[in-house]
mmCIF file of C-alpha atoms and ligand atoms in Angstrom:
data_model
loop_
_atom_site.group_PDB
_atom_site.id
_atom_site.type_symbol
_atom_site.label_atom_id
_atom_site.label_comp_id
_atom_site.label_asym_id
_atom_site.label_seq_id
_atom_site.Cartn_x
_atom_site.Cartn_y
_atom_site.Cartn_z
ATOM 1 C CA MET A 1 -172.702 -29.131 24.607
ATOM 2 C CA SER A 2 -171.756 -31.913 22.244
ATOM 3 C CA PHE A 3 -168.176 -32.937 21.781
ATOM 4 C CA THR A 4 -166.200 -35.465 19.755
ATOM 5 C CA GLU A 5 -162.501 -35.153 19.285
ATOM 6 C CA LYS A 6 -161.165 -34.731 15.747
ATOM 7 C CA SER A 7 -157.783 -36.301 15.272
ATOM 8 C CA SER A 8 -155.378 -35.107 12.618
ATOM 9 C CA SER A 9 -151.706 -34.994 11.873
ATOM 10 C CA ALA A 10 -151.467 -31.383 13.015
ATOM 11 C CA ILE A 11 -148.013 -30.370 14.127
ATOM 12 C CA VAL A 12 -147.719 -29.232 17.729
ATOM 13 C CA GLY A 13 -144.342 -28.190 19.065
ATOM 14 C CA GLY A 14 -142.673 -29.815 16.058
ATOM 15 C CA LYS A 15 -144.477 -33.115 16.638
ATOM 16 C CA THR A 16 -147.090 -34.902 14.564
ATOM 17 C CA SER A 17 -147.990 -37.570 17.093
ATOM 18 C CA GLN A 18 -148.306 -37.920 20.826
ATOM 19 C CA LEU A 19 -148.202 -40.547 23.561
ATOM 20 C CA ALA A 20 -151.428 -41.670 25.205
ATOM 21 C CA VAL A 21 -152.000 -44.098 28.083
ATOM 22 C CA VAL A 22 -154.779 -46.389 26.902
ATOM 23 C CA CYS A 23 -156.623 -49.007 28.940
ATOM 24 C CA HIS A 24 -157.674 -51.994 26.802
ATOM 25 C CA GLY A 25 -159.002 -54.090 29.685
ATOM 26 C CA ALA A 26 -157.941 -55.483 33.056
ATOM 27 C CA THR A 27 -154.190 -54.808 33.610
ATOM 28 C CA ASP A 28 -153.853 -54.226 29.859
ATOM 29 C CA LEU A 29 -152.451 -50.713 29.813
ATOM 30 C CA ARG A 30 -150.638 -49.588 26.662
ATOM 31 C CA VAL A 31 -148.700 -46.437 25.932
ATOM 32 C CA GLU A 32 -149.640 -45.738 22.314
ATOM 33 C CA GLU A 33 -148.828 -43.222 19.613
ATOM 34 C CA ARG A 34 -151.857 -41.197 18.650
ATOM 35 C CA GLY A 35 -152.625 -38.350 16.300
ATOM 36 C CA ILE A 36 -152.859 -34.824 17.611
ATOM 37 C CA PRO A 37 -156.420 -33.502 17.928
ATOM 38 C CA ILE A 38 -157.260 -30.096 16.487
ATOM 39 C CA PRO A 39 -159.777 -27.764 18.126
ATOM 40 C CA ALA A 40 -163.129 -27.382 16.360
ATOM 41 C CA ASP A 41 -165.842 -24.786 17.049
ATOM 42 C CA GLY A 42 -165.846 -23.671 20.669
ATOM 43 C CA GLU A 43 -162.904 -25.865 21.596
ATOM 44 C CA ALA A 44 -159.363 -25.393 22.817
ATOM 45 C CA GLN A 45 -156.300 -27.551 22.379
ATOM 46 C CA ILE A 46 -154.330 -28.168 25.550
ATOM 47 C CA GLN A 47 -150.861 -29.497 26.178
ATOM 48 C CA VAL A 48 -151.553 -31.692 29.178
ATOM 49 C CA GLY A 49 -149.256 -31.015 32.122
ATOM 50 C CA VAL A 50 -150.026 -33.669 34.690
ATOM 51 C CA THR A 51 -152.845 -35.983 35.662
ATOM 52 C CA GLY A 52 -153.479 -37.171 39.200
ATOM 53 C CA LEU A 53 -154.485 -40.827 39.365
ATOM 54 C CA CYS A 54 -157.534 -41.685 41.401
ATOM 55 C CA GLY A 55 -159.430 -44.721 42.603
ATOM 56 C CA SER A 56 -161.655 -44.927 39.536
ATOM 57 C CA ASP A 57 -158.623 -44.981 37.202
ATOM 58 C CA LEU A 58 -157.185 -47.764 39.345
ATOM 59 C CA HIS A 59 -160.427 -49.747 39.073
ATOM 60 C CA TYR A 60 -160.345 -49.547 35.271
ATOM 61 C CA TYR A 61 -156.686 -50.525 35.301
ATOM 62 C CA SER A 62 -157.189 -53.468 37.685
ATOM 63 C CA HIS A 63 -160.558 -54.832 36.534
ATOM 64 C CA GLY A 64 -161.248 -53.238 33.152
ATOM 65 C CA ALA A 65 -164.308 -51.799 34.872
ATOM 66 C CA ASN A 66 -165.324 -49.378 37.609
ATOM 67 C CA GLY A 67 -168.248 -50.994 39.416
ATOM 68 C CA THR A 68 -170.855 -51.643 36.722
ATOM 69 C CA PHE A 69 -169.135 -49.425 34.114
ATOM 70 C CA LYS A 70 -167.160 -51.722 31.825
ATOM 71 C CA ILE A 71 -164.619 -50.600 29.246
ATOM 72 C CA LEU A 72 -166.183 -51.508 25.880
ATOM 73 C CA SER A 73 -163.459 -50.055 23.677
ATOM 74 C CA PRO A 74 -159.899 -48.849 24.418
ATOM 75 C CA MET A 75 -160.047 -45.699 26.555
ATOM 76 C CA VAL A 76 -157.473 -43.140 27.686
ATOM 77 C CA LEU A 77 -157.591 -42.940 31.502
ATOM 78 C CA GLY A 78 -157.208 -39.899 33.769
ATOM 79 C CA HIS A 79 -159.409 -36.928 34.677
ATOM 80 C CA GLU A 80 -157.655 -34.882 37.385
ATOM 81 C CA SER A 81 -155.635 -32.648 35.178
ATOM 82 C CA CYS A 82 -154.223 -29.296 34.168
ATOM 83 C CA GLY A 83 -152.136 -27.960 31.304
ATOM 84 C CA ILE A 84 -151.428 -25.112 28.919
ATOM 85 C CA VAL A 85 -153.635 -23.835 26.095
ATOM 86 C CA THR A 86 -151.815 -24.388 22.782
ATOM 87 C CA ALA A 87 -154.532 -23.426 20.273
ATOM 88 C CA LEU A 88 -158.082 -22.121 20.170
ATOM 89 C CA GLY A 89 -160.773 -23.180 17.733
ATOM 90 C CA PRO A 90 -163.188 -20.799 15.992
ATOM 91 C CA ASN A 91 -166.464 -19.500 17.431
ATOM 92 C CA LEU A 92 -165.605 -19.585 21.116
ATOM 93 C CA PRO A 93 -168.524 -18.792 23.434
ATOM 94 C CA LYS A 94 -168.546 -15.138 24.539
ATOM 95 C CA THR A 95 -167.988 -16.156 28.152
ATOM 96 C CA VAL A 96 -164.619 -17.703 27.291
ATOM 97 C CA ASN A 97 -161.628 -15.480 27.966
ATOM 98 C CA LEU A 98 -158.648 -17.631 27.043
ATOM 99 C CA LYS A 99 -155.498 -17.133 25.037
ATOM 100 C CA VAL A 100 -152.707 -19.405 23.895
ATOM 101 C CA GLY A 101 -150.259 -19.934 26.755
ATOM 102 C CA ASP A 102 -152.856 -19.728 29.526
ATOM 103 C CA ARG A 103 -152.477 -22.286 32.289
ATOM 104 C CA VAL A 104 -155.765 -24.086 32.858
ATOM 105 C CA ALA A 105 -157.430 -26.895 34.769
ATOM 106 C CA MET A 106 -159.750 -29.067 32.703
ATOM 107 C CA GLU A 107 -163.175 -29.832 34.133
ATOM 108 C CA VAL A 108 -163.741 -33.024 32.192
ATOM 109 C CA GLY A 109 -167.490 -33.635 32.523
ATOM 110 C CA VAL A 110 -169.286 -32.472 29.360
ATOM 111 C CA TYR A 111 -172.905 -31.727 30.270
ATOM 112 C CA CYS A 112 -175.780 -31.063 27.879
ATOM 113 C CA LYS A 113 -177.043 -27.678 29.184
ATOM 114 C CA THR A 114 -180.589 -28.586 28.134
ATOM 115 C CA CYS A 115 -181.845 -31.256 30.561
ATOM 116 C CA LYS A 116 -183.751 -30.266 33.704
ATOM 117 C CA PHE A 117 -180.709 -30.762 35.949
ATOM 118 C CA CYS A 118 -178.434 -28.630 33.795
ATOM 119 C CA LYS A 119 -181.105 -25.922 33.775
ATOM 120 C CA ILE A 120 -181.103 -25.690 37.580
ATOM 121 C CA GLY A 121 -177.299 -25.701 37.818
ATOM 122 C CA ARG A 122 -176.979 -29.268 39.060
ATOM 123 C CA TYR A 123 -175.135 -30.418 35.982
ATOM 124 C CA ASN A 124 -173.360 -33.212 37.853
ATOM 125 C CA LEU A 125 -176.736 -34.978 37.597
ATOM 126 C CA CYS A 126 -177.048 -34.280 33.840
ATOM 127 C CA SER A 127 -178.794 -37.192 32.161
ATOM 128 C CA ASN A 128 -176.561 -36.781 29.104
ATOM 129 C CA MET A 129 -173.256 -36.244 30.926
ATOM 130 C CA ARG A 130 -170.137 -37.552 29.200
ATOM 131 C CA PHE A 131 -167.215 -37.657 31.595
ATOM 132 C CA ALA A 132 -163.704 -38.150 30.232
ATOM 133 C CA SER A 133 -162.165 -41.472 31.315
ATOM 134 C CA SER A 134 -165.489 -42.872 32.545
ATOM 135 C CA ALA A 135 -166.963 -45.906 30.783
ATOM 136 C CA LYS A 136 -170.450 -44.974 32.029
ATOM 137 C CA THR A 137 -171.374 -43.789 28.529
ATOM 138 C CA PHE A 138 -170.474 -45.176 25.097
ATOM 139 C CA PRO A 139 -168.628 -44.209 22.994
ATOM 140 C CA HIS A 140 -166.303 -43.418 25.887
ATOM 141 C CA LEU A 141 -164.728 -39.983 26.114
ATOM 142 C CA ASP A 142 -160.947 -40.240 26.349
ATOM 143 C CA GLY A 143 -159.240 -38.986 29.498
ATOM 144 C CA THR A 144 -156.216 -36.797 30.108
ATOM 145 C CA LEU A 145 -153.303 -39.267 30.342
ATOM 146 C CA ARG A 146 -151.702 -38.065 27.109
ATOM 147 C CA GLU A 147 -149.710 -35.162 25.792
ATOM 148 C CA VAL A 148 -152.327 -33.189 23.878
ATOM 149 C CA MET A 149 -156.117 -33.027 24.001
ATOM 150 C CA THR A 150 -158.931 -30.827 22.805
ATOM 151 C CA PHE A 151 -161.899 -29.908 24.952
ATOM 152 C CA PRO A 152 -164.826 -27.463 25.052
ATOM 153 C CA ALA A 153 -163.157 -24.165 25.958
ATOM 154 C CA GLU A 154 -165.841 -23.219 28.466
ATOM 155 C CA LEU A 155 -164.849 -26.211 30.614
ATOM 156 C CA LEU A 156 -161.320 -24.897 31.063
ATOM 157 C CA HIS A 157 -160.583 -22.836 34.149
ATOM 158 C CA LYS A 158 -157.676 -20.403 34.282
ATOM 159 C CA LEU A 159 -155.309 -20.903 37.199
ATOM 160 C CA PRO A 160 -154.739 -18.113 39.687
ATOM 161 C CA PRO A 161 -151.191 -16.721 39.208
ATOM 162 C CA THR A 162 -150.177 -18.048 42.625
ATOM 163 C CA LEU A 163 -151.040 -21.649 41.761
ATOM 164 C CA ASP A 164 -148.458 -24.034 40.289
ATOM 165 C CA LEU A 165 -149.439 -26.426 37.513
ATOM 166 C CA PRO A 166 -149.060 -29.773 39.249
ATOM 167 C CA LEU A 167 -151.095 -28.601 42.243
ATOM 168 C CA ALA A 168 -153.949 -27.454 40.013
ATOM 169 C CA ALA A 169 -154.676 -31.107 39.210
ATOM 170 C CA LEU A 170 -155.900 -31.369 42.809
ATOM 171 C CA ALA A 171 -158.806 -29.087 41.861
ATOM 172 C CA GLU A 172 -160.718 -32.186 40.734
ATOM 173 C CA PRO A 173 -160.717 -34.110 44.033
ATOM 174 C CA LEU A 174 -161.018 -30.804 45.908
ATOM 175 C CA SER A 175 -164.148 -30.003 43.874
ATOM 176 C CA VAL A 176 -165.680 -33.263 45.095
ATOM 177 C CA VAL A 177 -164.880 -32.225 48.661
ATOM 178 C CA LEU A 178 -166.195 -28.682 48.147
ATOM 179 C CA HIS A 179 -169.417 -30.051 46.715
ATOM 180 C CA ALA A 180 -169.800 -32.289 49.776
ATOM 181 C CA PHE A 181 -169.176 -29.312 52.089
ATOM 182 C CA ARG A 182 -171.748 -27.198 50.255
ATOM 183 C CA ARG A 183 -174.283 -29.970 50.700
ATOM 184 C CA ALA A 184 -173.344 -30.258 54.392
ATOM 185 C CA HIS A 185 -174.186 -26.609 55.299
ATOM 186 C CA LEU A 186 -171.818 -26.667 58.275
ATOM 187 C CA THR A 187 -171.828 -24.048 60.986
ATOM 188 C CA PRO A 188 -168.570 -22.606 62.389
ATOM 189 C CA GLY A 189 -167.024 -24.683 65.148
ATOM 190 C CA ALA A 190 -168.480 -27.928 63.797
ATOM 191 C CA ARG A 191 -166.997 -31.210 64.956
ATOM 192 C CA ILE A 192 -166.155 -33.283 61.915
ATOM 193 C CA LEU A 193 -165.377 -36.946 61.409
ATOM 194 C CA VAL A 194 -163.607 -37.988 58.206
ATOM 195 C CA LEU A 195 -163.571 -41.701 57.406
ATOM 196 C CA GLY A 196 -160.728 -42.563 55.040
ATOM 197 C CA ALA A 197 -157.521 -40.527 54.772
ATOM 198 C CA GLY A 198 -156.799 -41.010 51.073
ATOM 199 C CA ALA A 199 -156.520 -37.938 48.861
ATOM 200 C CA VAL A 200 -160.224 -37.021 49.116
ATOM 201 C CA GLY A 201 -160.372 -37.661 52.872
ATOM 202 C CA LEU A 202 -157.211 -35.637 53.452
ATOM 203 C CA LEU A 203 -158.578 -32.736 51.414
ATOM 204 C CA ALA A 204 -161.785 -32.974 53.472
ATOM 205 C CA CYS A 205 -159.716 -32.729 56.681
ATOM 206 C CA SER A 206 -157.799 -29.798 55.254
ATOM 207 C CA LEU A 207 -160.930 -27.944 54.156
ATOM 208 C CA ALA A 208 -162.656 -28.672 57.482
ATOM 209 C CA SER A 209 -159.728 -27.127 59.384
ATOM 210 C CA ALA A 210 -159.586 -24.155 57.024
ATOM 211 C CA SER A 211 -163.350 -23.601 57.417
ATOM 212 C CA GLY A 212 -163.141 -23.276 61.181
ATOM 213 C CA ALA A 213 -164.138 -26.734 62.383
ATOM 214 C CA SER A 214 -163.356 -27.059 66.096
ATOM 215 C CA SER A 215 -162.534 -30.773 65.879
ATOM 216 C CA VAL A 216 -161.456 -32.823 62.884
ATOM 217 C CA ILE A 217 -160.946 -36.503 63.577
ATOM 218 C CA ALA A 218 -159.436 -38.595 60.766
ATOM 219 C CA VAL A 219 -159.885 -42.372 60.671
ATOM 220 C CA ASP A 220 -158.028 -44.832 58.459
ATOM 221 C CA ILE A 221 -156.579 -48.341 58.541
ATOM 222 C CA GLU A 222 -153.100 -47.025 57.678
ATOM 223 C CA GLN A 223 -151.088 -45.211 60.308
ATOM 224 C CA GLY A 224 -148.934 -43.511 57.638
ATOM 225 C CA LYS A 225 -151.905 -41.604 56.246
ATOM 226 C CA LEU A 226 -153.073 -40.577 59.715
ATOM 227 C CA ASP A 227 -149.575 -39.375 60.586
ATOM 228 C CA PHE A 228 -149.631 -37.323 57.394
ATOM 229 C CA ALA A 229 -152.969 -35.710 58.349
ATOM 230 C CA ALA A 230 -151.626 -34.881 61.806
ATOM 231 C CA GLN A 231 -148.288 -33.533 60.510
ATOM 232 C CA MET A 232 -150.120 -31.241 58.115
ATOM 233 C CA ASN A 233 -152.243 -29.951 61.031
ATOM 234 C CA TRP A 234 -155.367 -30.988 59.148
ATOM 235 C CA ALA A 235 -156.669 -33.228 61.939
ATOM 236 C CA THR A 236 -157.003 -32.426 65.627
ATOM 237 C CA GLY A 237 -157.058 -36.156 66.337
ATOM 238 C CA THR A 238 -156.692 -39.460 64.519
ATOM 239 C CA TYR A 239 -157.838 -43.020 65.058
ATOM 240 C CA LEU A 240 -156.333 -46.152 63.541
ATOM 241 C CA LEU A 241 -159.201 -48.487 62.738
ATOM 242 C CA PRO A 242 -158.067 -52.113 63.168
ATOM 243 C CA LYS A 243 -157.914 -53.740 59.744
ATOM 244 C CA GLY A 244 -160.398 -56.597 59.390
ATOM 245 C CA PRO A 245 -161.495 -58.820 56.512
ATOM 246 C CA ARG A 246 -163.758 -57.199 53.895
ATOM 247 C CA VAL A 247 -167.237 -58.283 55.026
ATOM 248 C CA SER A 248 -170.797 -57.397 54.089
ATOM 249 C CA GLY A 249 -174.303 -57.360 55.539
ATOM 250 C CA LEU A 250 -174.670 -58.268 59.214
ATOM 251 C CA ASP A 251 -170.955 -59.085 59.515
ATOM 252 C CA ALA A 252 -170.119 -55.596 58.298
ATOM 253 C CA LEU A 253 -172.662 -54.120 60.705
ATOM 254 C CA ALA A 254 -170.984 -55.955 63.608
ATOM 255 C CA ALA A 255 -167.583 -54.674 62.454
ATOM 256 C CA ALA A 256 -169.025 -51.160 62.229
ATOM 257 C CA GLN A 257 -170.372 -51.397 65.783
ATOM 258 C CA THR A 258 -166.972 -52.571 67.063
ATOM 259 C CA GLY A 259 -165.292 -49.808 65.073
ATOM 260 C CA TRP A 260 -167.558 -47.122 66.524
ATOM 261 C CA GLU A 261 -167.020 -48.448 70.083
ATOM 262 C CA GLY A 262 -163.254 -48.278 69.505
ATOM 263 C CA LEU A 263 -163.421 -44.788 68.028
ATOM 264 C CA LYS A 264 -165.721 -43.566 70.819
ATOM 265 C CA SER A 265 -163.315 -44.671 73.530
ATOM 266 C CA SER A 266 -160.189 -43.462 71.690
ATOM 267 C CA ASP A 267 -158.023 -40.671 73.109
ATOM 268 C CA ALA A 268 -158.867 -38.497 70.103
ATOM 269 C CA VAL A 269 -162.604 -38.556 70.839
ATOM 270 C CA GLN A 270 -162.329 -38.642 74.638
ATOM 271 C CA ALA A 271 -160.238 -35.466 74.539
ATOM 272 C CA VAL A 272 -163.260 -33.465 73.335
ATOM 273 C CA GLU A 273 -166.192 -33.035 75.691
ATOM 274 C CA GLY A 274 -169.387 -34.642 74.415
ATOM 275 C CA LEU A 275 -167.824 -35.973 71.220
ATOM 276 C CA SER A 276 -168.502 -39.585 72.152
ATOM 277 C CA GLU A 277 -172.190 -38.740 71.644
ATOM 278 C CA GLY A 278 -171.495 -38.143 67.977
ATOM 279 C CA PHE A 279 -170.183 -35.703 65.391
ATOM 280 C CA ASP A 280 -171.883 -32.731 63.706
ATOM 281 C CA ALA A 281 -171.053 -34.134 60.287
ATOM 282 C CA VAL A 282 -169.451 -37.329 59.043
ATOM 283 C CA PHE A 283 -167.670 -37.365 55.676
ATOM 284 C CA GLU A 284 -167.533 -40.985 54.522
ATOM 285 C CA CYS A 285 -164.688 -41.176 52.003
ATOM 286 C CA THR A 286 -163.989 -44.925 51.824
ATOM 287 C CA GLY A 287 -167.030 -46.487 50.156
ATOM 288 C CA VAL A 288 -166.475 -49.556 52.359
ATOM 289 C CA GLU A 289 -169.713 -51.032 53.725
ATOM 290 C CA SER A 290 -168.681 -51.225 57.399
ATOM 291 C CA CYS A 291 -167.415 -47.628 57.258
ATOM 292 C CA MET A 292 -170.649 -46.420 55.677
ATOM 293 C CA GLN A 293 -172.533 -48.092 58.531
ATOM 294 C CA LEU A 294 -170.130 -46.672 61.120
ATOM 295 C CA ALA A 295 -170.712 -43.223 59.633
ATOM 296 C CA VAL A 296 -174.415 -43.394 60.549
ATOM 297 C CA MET A 297 -173.631 -44.552 64.098
ATOM 298 C CA ALA A 298 -171.056 -41.785 64.585
ATOM 299 C CA ALA A 299 -173.389 -38.951 63.555
ATOM 300 C CA ALA A 300 -174.982 -37.100 66.499
ATOM 301 C CA PRO A 301 -178.782 -36.656 66.584
ATOM 302 C CA GLY A 302 -179.967 -34.024 64.111
ATOM 303 C CA THR A 303 -176.781 -34.083 62.036
ATOM 304 C CA LYS A 304 -175.733 -35.582 58.722
ATOM 305 C CA VAL A 305 -173.635 -38.112 56.885
ATOM 306 C CA LEU A 306 -172.093 -37.213 53.539
ATOM 307 C CA PHE A 307 -171.515 -40.299 51.410
ATOM 308 C CA VAL A 308 -168.541 -39.313 49.270
ATOM 309 C CA GLY A 309 -166.735 -42.640 48.762
ATOM 310 C CA MET A 310 -168.171 -45.013 46.190
ATOM 311 C CA GLY A 311 -167.760 -48.738 45.755
ATOM 312 C CA THR A 312 -170.659 -50.362 47.617
ATOM 313 C CA PRO A 313 -173.843 -49.780 45.621
ATOM 314 C CA ASN A 314 -176.011 -51.989 47.861
ATOM 315 C CA LEU A 315 -175.522 -52.360 51.572
ATOM 316 C CA LEU A 316 -177.207 -53.020 54.885
ATOM 317 C CA LEU A 317 -177.632 -49.564 56.354
ATOM 318 C CA PRO A 318 -178.772 -48.950 59.966
ATOM 319 C CA THR A 319 -181.764 -46.815 59.004
ATOM 320 C CA GLY A 320 -183.328 -47.125 62.474
ATOM 321 C CA PRO A 321 -180.537 -45.136 64.152
ATOM 322 C CA ALA A 322 -180.717 -42.647 61.289
ATOM 323 C CA MET A 323 -184.510 -42.186 61.461
ATOM 324 C CA LEU A 324 -184.911 -42.145 65.232
ATOM 325 C CA ARG A 325 -182.173 -39.547 65.526
ATOM 326 C CA GLU A 326 -182.971 -37.613 62.327
ATOM 327 C CA VAL A 327 -179.569 -38.139 60.782
ATOM 328 C CA ASP A 328 -179.686 -36.928 57.165
ATOM 329 C CA LEU A 329 -178.014 -39.287 54.709
ATOM 330 C CA ILE A 330 -176.667 -37.199 51.849
ATOM 331 C CA GLY A 331 -175.332 -38.541 48.570
ATOM 332 C CA VAL A 332 -172.452 -36.746 46.892
ATOM 333 C CA PHE A 333 -171.707 -37.302 43.207
ATOM 334 C CA ARG A 334 -168.824 -35.436 41.606
ATOM 335 C CA TYR A 335 -169.458 -31.648 41.660
ATOM 336 C CA ALA A 336 -171.109 -28.698 39.961
ATOM 337 C CA ASN A 337 -169.800 -25.116 39.808
ATOM 338 C CA CYS A 338 -166.936 -25.951 42.180
ATOM 339 C CA TYR A 339 -163.813 -25.620 40.013
ATOM 340 C CA PRO A 340 -163.334 -21.829 40.287
ATOM 341 C CA ASP A 341 -163.573 -21.951 44.081
ATOM 342 C CA ALA A 342 -161.359 -25.040 44.285
ATOM 343 C CA LEU A 343 -158.644 -23.349 42.218
ATOM 344 C CA ALA A 344 -158.915 -20.137 44.242
ATOM 345 C CA LEU A 345 -158.606 -22.139 47.462
ATOM 346 C CA LEU A 346 -155.559 -24.019 46.190
ATOM 347 C CA GLY A 347 -153.957 -20.748 45.122
ATOM 348 C CA SER A 348 -154.751 -18.989 48.402
ATOM 349 C CA GLY A 349 -152.561 -21.172 50.579
ATOM 350 C CA ARG A 350 -155.439 -21.505 53.052
ATOM 351 C CA LEU A 351 -155.330 -25.288 52.812
ATOM 352 C CA GLY A 352 -151.724 -25.500 53.972
ATOM 353 C CA ASP A 353 -149.015 -27.352 52.125
ATOM 354 C CA VAL A 354 -151.296 -29.485 49.912
ATOM 355 C CA GLY A 355 -148.386 -30.019 47.507
ATOM 356 C CA LYS A 356 -147.055 -32.622 49.943
ATOM 357 C CA MET A 357 -149.983 -34.823 48.927
ATOM 358 C CA VAL A 358 -148.338 -35.311 45.546
ATOM 359 C CA THR A 359 -146.147 -38.158 46.726
ATOM 360 C CA GLN A 360 -144.931 -39.475 43.339
ATOM 361 C CA ARG A 361 -144.390 -38.166 39.801
ATOM 362 C CA TYR A 362 -144.004 -40.315 36.662
ATOM 363 C CA PRO A 363 -143.619 -39.569 32.942
ATOM 364 C CA LEU A 364 -146.380 -40.932 30.674
ATOM 365 C CA ASP A 365 -144.365 -43.929 29.499
ATOM 366 C CA ARG A 366 -144.079 -45.104 33.117
ATOM 367 C CA ALA A 367 -147.827 -44.907 33.796
ATOM 368 C CA GLY A 368 -147.940 -48.684 34.335
ATOM 369 C CA GLU A 369 -145.493 -48.352 37.217
ATOM 370 C CA ALA A 370 -147.616 -45.556 38.680
ATOM 371 C CA PHE A 371 -150.691 -47.793 38.655
ATOM 372 C CA GLU A 372 -148.805 -50.712 40.201
ATOM 373 C CA ASP A 373 -147.425 -48.481 42.968
ATOM 374 C CA MET A 374 -150.901 -47.132 43.585
ATOM 375 C CA ARG A 375 -152.343 -50.639 43.771
ATOM 376 C CA ARG A 376 -149.738 -51.629 46.373
ATOM 377 C CA GLY A 377 -150.088 -48.330 48.243
ATOM 378 C CA ARG A 378 -146.263 -48.030 48.229
ATOM 379 C CA ASP A 379 -143.675 -47.098 45.631
ATOM 380 C CA LYS A 380 -140.497 -49.120 45.045
ATOM 381 C CA ASP A 381 -138.679 -47.124 47.731
ATOM 382 C CA GLY A 382 -141.386 -47.998 50.245
ATOM 383 C CA ASN A 383 -142.976 -44.530 50.342
ATOM 384 C CA THR A 384 -146.731 -44.215 50.929
ATOM 385 C CA VAL A 385 -148.705 -43.359 47.795
ATOM 386 C CA ILE A 386 -151.242 -40.600 48.408
ATOM 387 C CA LYS A 387 -151.639 -38.790 45.079
ATOM 388 C CA PRO A 388 -149.431 -40.058 42.261
ATOM 389 C CA MET A 389 -149.216 -37.763 39.248
ATOM 390 C CA VAL A 390 -148.365 -38.723 35.696
ATOM 391 C CA GLY A 391 -147.447 -36.391 32.851
ATOM 392 C CA ASN A 392 -144.782 -35.251 30.451
ATOM 393 C CA LEU A 393 -144.850 -31.502 30.479
ATOM 394 C CA GLU A 394 -141.855 -29.790 31.967
ATOM 395 C CA LEU A 395 -143.495 -27.917 34.786
ATOM 396 C CA ARG A 396 -143.385 -24.204 35.279
HETATM 397 ZN ZN1 LIG B 401 -161.130 -38.992 40.404
HETATM 398 ZN ZN1 LIG B 402 -177.889 -31.972 31.103
#
């Protein structure tokens, strides 16, 4: 699949231009007028409904880079998104069954279909992947924080009738979680530890409960997020990890050891027989070095750690405890073939009231405020930010 957007002055809904939220560099976010793209062969045009902001968007906003991926030219942010099909280009693939007016979620990673990973269905590892709103490749592919976009039609997924538009944007982070669960091969009744109760961690708790885990313990440094997990009945127990300075190497390892001792002796863990000997699976959703180390310590012999959170590319990992106890360390990068199941899950109601995770909504021209609130972790009224969503479409 190759894809470059063709801009024009096409008229959509009586308009010849649209607003787009463009990152020019660190804290240089501009809401700009852009042309309206028209769909070429195999593509659809979508009126974007909402976009959920995530940690990687925040990194680009704050630093002009996400880890080693630097913004080299102005880029539209956002990739957790859904909207309504407004036009279809010619020559759609036969597998595409879309019409104008369909509500869809956009899976924004364009993979090549020809490399060895694409051929075995692991397209998240595609060597030619271009992911909207990621500066990993150049020229960058613009993201979804705008009013109108075009995209390969086969990467659009129709929403189940029971699923509302704003919620469908959660299919992206939920796909990450689903992919992690598929790689975990859990058995019913598993005892799960989730480190980090941000949006991805919370969805992991929710999916663990829905999949029949017997214990789900959520850990975070913010009580508000843990309370949320408990209120939603997504966690059977929670533990507030004392907040320490951000450390690395041996200092992080010492903090991890202290953290694991604290967690082990907590009421949440003590309430379950044998749990202080370790969990059946640990979902690490923070990307913080000491938490990644703690994850290995907290895994029981013969179990696994799923590394979902990113942010520490090199760290001191306790490989001895992993090797001597055969703890599998499993990397998780985005997702492949998860969107249909994620949307079905969201539409089924099995995850509980996930809509409560959408804690704030902003129109496109207030995207800057959304990013600032996200950076602080609180909005101007003092409410916790879990999943802020930005977008202009009147929702239906
Ligand atoms: Zn994301
Ligand atoms: Zn490929």
